[in-house]
Amino acid sequence: MKISNQSNVTYNAVAPNKAGTPGSLASNTVNTEVLSYEISKVISCDKTMATEGETVHNTITITNNSETK
């Protein structure tokens, strides 16, 4: 089994006394071969409830506890 990993970041760069410059970037994709299937996944959130327009931060932690070559 192979796991693909790729990340995205969205930002708003603001210099003093200037308007912000928004943007987004994607990382390169990295493939990891898993030789046994000992993977755990934990999903967490900083809020249990949110109103419309409110920012919510989700975190997904995937741990590869398997052996590799």
mmCIF file with all atom_site columns, C-alpha atoms in Angstrom:
data_model
loop_
_atom_site.group_PDB
_atom_site.id
_atom_site.type_symbol
_atom_site.label_atom_id
_atom_site.label_alt_id
_atom_site.label_comp_id
_atom_site.label_asym_id
_atom_site.label_entity_id
_atom_site.label_seq_id
_atom_site.pdbx_PDB_ins_code
_atom_site.Cartn_x
_atom_site.Cartn_y
_atom_site.Cartn_z
_atom_site.occupancy
_atom_site.B_iso_or_equiv
_atom_site.pdbx_formal_charge
_atom_site.auth_seq_id
_atom_site.auth_comp_id
_atom_site.auth_asym_id
_atom_site.auth_atom_id
_atom_site.pdbx_PDB_model_num
ATOM 1  C CA . MET A 1 1  ? 0.000   0.000  0.000  1.00 0.00 ? 1  MET A CA 1
ATOM 2  C CA . LYS A 1 2  ? 1.237   3.503  -0.780 1.00 0.00 ? 2  LYS A CA 1
ATOM 3  C CA . ILE A 1 3  ? 0.121   6.682  0.968  1.00 0.00 ? 3  ILE A CA 1
ATOM 4  C CA . SER A 1 4  ? 0.287   9.971  -0.929 1.00 0.00 ? 4  SER A CA 1
ATOM 5  C CA . ASN A 1 5  ? 0.956   13.078 1.130  1.00 0.00 ? 5  ASN A CA 1
ATOM 6  C CA . GLN A 1 6  ? 0.458   16.623 -0.155 1.00 0.00 ? 6  GLN A CA 1
ATOM 7  C CA . SER A 1 7  ? -0.173  19.843 1.730  1.00 0.00 ? 7  SER A CA 1
ATOM 8  C CA . ASN A 1 8  ? -1.810  23.178 0.880  1.00 0.00 ? 8  ASN A CA 1
ATOM 9  C CA . VAL A 1 9  ? -1.389  26.537 2.586  1.00 0.00 ? 9  VAL A CA 1
ATOM 10 C CA . THR A 1 10 ? -3.498  29.675 2.203  1.00 0.00 ? 10 THR A CA 1
ATOM 11 C CA . TYR A 1 11 ? -2.035  32.974 3.394  1.00 0.00 ? 11 TYR A CA 1
ATOM 12 C CA . ASN A 1 12 ? -2.486  36.728 3.449  1.00 0.00 ? 12 ASN A CA 1
ATOM 13 C CA . ALA A 1 13 ? 0.884   38.532 3.514  1.00 0.00 ? 13 ALA A CA 1
ATOM 14 C CA . VAL A 1 14 ? 0.551   42.032 4.982  1.00 0.00 ? 14 VAL A CA 1
ATOM 15 C CA . ALA A 1 15 ? 3.345   44.628 4.932  1.00 0.00 ? 15 ALA A CA 1
ATOM 16 C CA . PRO A 1 16 ? 3.150   47.702 7.218  1.00 0.00 ? 16 PRO A CA 1
ATOM 17 C CA . ASN A 1 17 ? 0.772   50.334 5.832  1.00 0.00 ? 17 ASN A CA 1
ATOM 18 C CA . LYS A 1 18 ? -0.074  48.252 2.747  1.00 0.00 ? 18 LYS A CA 1
ATOM 19 C CA . ALA A 1 19 ? -2.962  46.072 1.641  1.00 0.00 ? 19 ALA A CA 1
ATOM 20 C CA . GLY A 1 20 ? -2.635  42.335 2.130  1.00 0.00 ? 20 GLY A CA 1
ATOM 21 C CA . THR A 1 21 ? -1.578  40.012 -0.670 1.00 0.00 ? 21 THR A CA 1
ATOM 22 C CA . PRO A 1 22 ? -3.537  36.763 -0.496 1.00 0.00 ? 22 PRO A CA 1
ATOM 23 C CA . GLY A 1 23 ? -2.315  33.561 -2.034 1.00 0.00 ? 23 GLY A CA 1
ATOM 24 C CA . SER A 1 24 ? -2.107  29.821 -1.763 1.00 0.00 ? 24 SER A CA 1
ATOM 25 C CA . LEU A 1 25 ? 0.580   27.229 -2.436 1.00 0.00 ? 25 LEU A CA 1
ATOM 26 C CA . ALA A 1 26 ? 0.650   23.459 -2.746 1.00 0.00 ? 26 ALA A CA 1
ATOM 27 C CA . SER A 1 27 ? 3.580   21.283 -1.729 1.00 0.00 ? 27 SER A CA 1
ATOM 28 C CA . ASN A 1 28 ? 5.015   18.531 -3.831 1.00 0.00 ? 28 ASN A CA 1
ATOM 29 C CA . THR A 1 29 ? 3.417   15.102 -3.413 1.00 0.00 ? 29 THR A CA 1
ATOM 30 C CA . VAL A 1 30 ? 5.417   12.443 -1.574 1.00 0.00 ? 30 VAL A CA 1
ATOM 31 C CA . ASN A 1 31 ? 4.507   8.746  -1.721 1.00 0.00 ? 31 ASN A CA 1
ATOM 32 C CA . THR A 1 32 ? 5.337   6.470  1.208  1.00 0.00 ? 32 THR A CA 1
ATOM 33 C CA . GLU A 1 33 ? 5.147   2.712  0.847  1.00 0.00 ? 33 GLU A CA 1
ATOM 34 C CA . VAL A 1 34 ? 3.640   0.947  3.855  1.00 0.00 ? 34 VAL A CA 1
ATOM 35 C CA . LEU A 1 35 ? 4.669   -2.683 4.249  1.00 0.00 ? 35 LEU A CA 1
ATOM 36 C CA . SER A 1 36 ? 2.225   -3.524 7.010  1.00 0.00 ? 36 SER A CA 1
ATOM 37 C CA . TYR A 1 37 ? -1.065  -1.907 7.817  1.00 0.00 ? 37 TYR A CA 1
ATOM 38 C CA . GLU A 1 38 ? -0.460  -0.408 11.235 1.00 0.00 ? 38 GLU A CA 1
ATOM 39 C CA . ILE A 1 39 ? -1.704  3.118  10.682 1.00 0.00 ? 39 ILE A CA 1
ATOM 40 C CA . SER A 1 40 ? -3.620  5.191  13.206 1.00 0.00 ? 40 SER A CA 1
ATOM 41 C CA . LYS A 1 41 ? -5.589  8.343  12.438 1.00 0.00 ? 41 LYS A CA 1
ATOM 42 C CA . VAL A 1 42 ? -6.737  10.986 14.933 1.00 0.00 ? 42 VAL A CA 1
ATOM 43 C CA . ILE A 1 43 ? -8.966  13.884 13.881 1.00 0.00 ? 43 ILE A CA 1
ATOM 44 C CA . SER A 1 44 ? -9.413  16.834 16.231 1.00 0.00 ? 44 SER A CA 1
ATOM 45 C CA . CYS A 1 45 ? -11.040 20.253 16.061 1.00 0.00 ? 45 CYS A CA 1
ATOM 46 C CA . ASP A 1 46 ? -10.555 23.403 18.133 1.00 0.00 ? 46 ASP A CA 1
ATOM 47 C CA . LYS A 1 47 ? -14.343 23.928 18.446 1.00 0.00 ? 47 LYS A CA 1
ATOM 48 C CA . THR A 1 48 ? -17.328 21.673 19.002 1.00 0.00 ? 48 THR A CA 1
ATOM 49 C CA . MET A 1 49 ? -19.750 24.188 17.462 1.00 0.00 ? 49 MET A CA 1
ATOM 50 C CA . ALA A 1 50 ? -19.323 27.107 15.060 1.00 0.00 ? 50 ALA A CA 1
ATOM 51 C CA . THR A 1 51 ? -21.503 29.841 13.639 1.00 0.00 ? 51 THR A CA 1
ATOM 52 C CA . GLU A 1 52 ? -21.661 30.837 9.982  1.00 0.00 ? 52 GLU A CA 1
ATOM 53 C CA . GLY A 1 53 ? -18.480 32.612 8.895  1.00 0.00 ? 53 GLY A CA 1
ATOM 54 C CA . GLU A 1 54 ? -16.480 31.508 11.943 1.00 0.00 ? 54 GLU A CA 1
ATOM 55 C CA . THR A 1 55 ? -13.051 29.927 11.386 1.00 0.00 ? 55 THR A CA 1
ATOM 56 C CA . VAL A 1 56 ? -12.620 26.350 12.603 1.00 0.00 ? 56 VAL A CA 1
ATOM 57 C CA . HIS A 1 57 ? -9.244  24.566 12.695 1.00 0.00 ? 57 HIS A CA 1
ATOM 58 C CA . ASN A 1 58 ? -9.202  20.812 12.072 1.00 0.00 ? 58 ASN A CA 1
ATOM 59 C CA . THR A 1 59 ? -6.106  18.690 12.660 1.00 0.00 ? 59 THR A CA 1
ATOM 60 C CA . ILE A 1 60 ? -5.589  15.225 11.220 1.00 0.00 ? 60 ILE A CA 1
ATOM 61 C CA . THR A 1 61 ? -2.668  13.225 12.609 1.00 0.00 ? 61 THR A CA 1
ATOM 62 C CA . ILE A 1 62 ? -1.736  10.031 10.785 1.00 0.00 ? 62 ILE A CA 1
ATOM 63 C CA . THR A 1 63 ? 0.899   7.831  12.403 1.00 0.00 ? 63 THR A CA 1
ATOM 64 C CA . ASN A 1 64 ? 2.649   5.066  10.504 1.00 0.00 ? 64 ASN A CA 1
ATOM 65 C CA . ASN A 1 65 ? 3.477   2.406  13.114 1.00 0.00 ? 65 ASN A CA 1
ATOM 66 C CA . SER A 1 66 ? 4.455   -0.178 10.500 1.00 0.00 ? 66 SER A CA 1
ATOM 67 C CA . GLU A 1 67 ? 7.822   -1.507 9.471  1.00 0.00 ? 67 GLU A CA 1
ATOM 68 C CA . THR A 1 68 ? 9.566   -0.236 6.345  1.00 0.00 ? 68 THR A CA 1
ATOM 69 C CA . LYS A 1 69 ? 12.432  -1.518 4.199  1.00 0.00 ? 69 LYS A CA 1
#
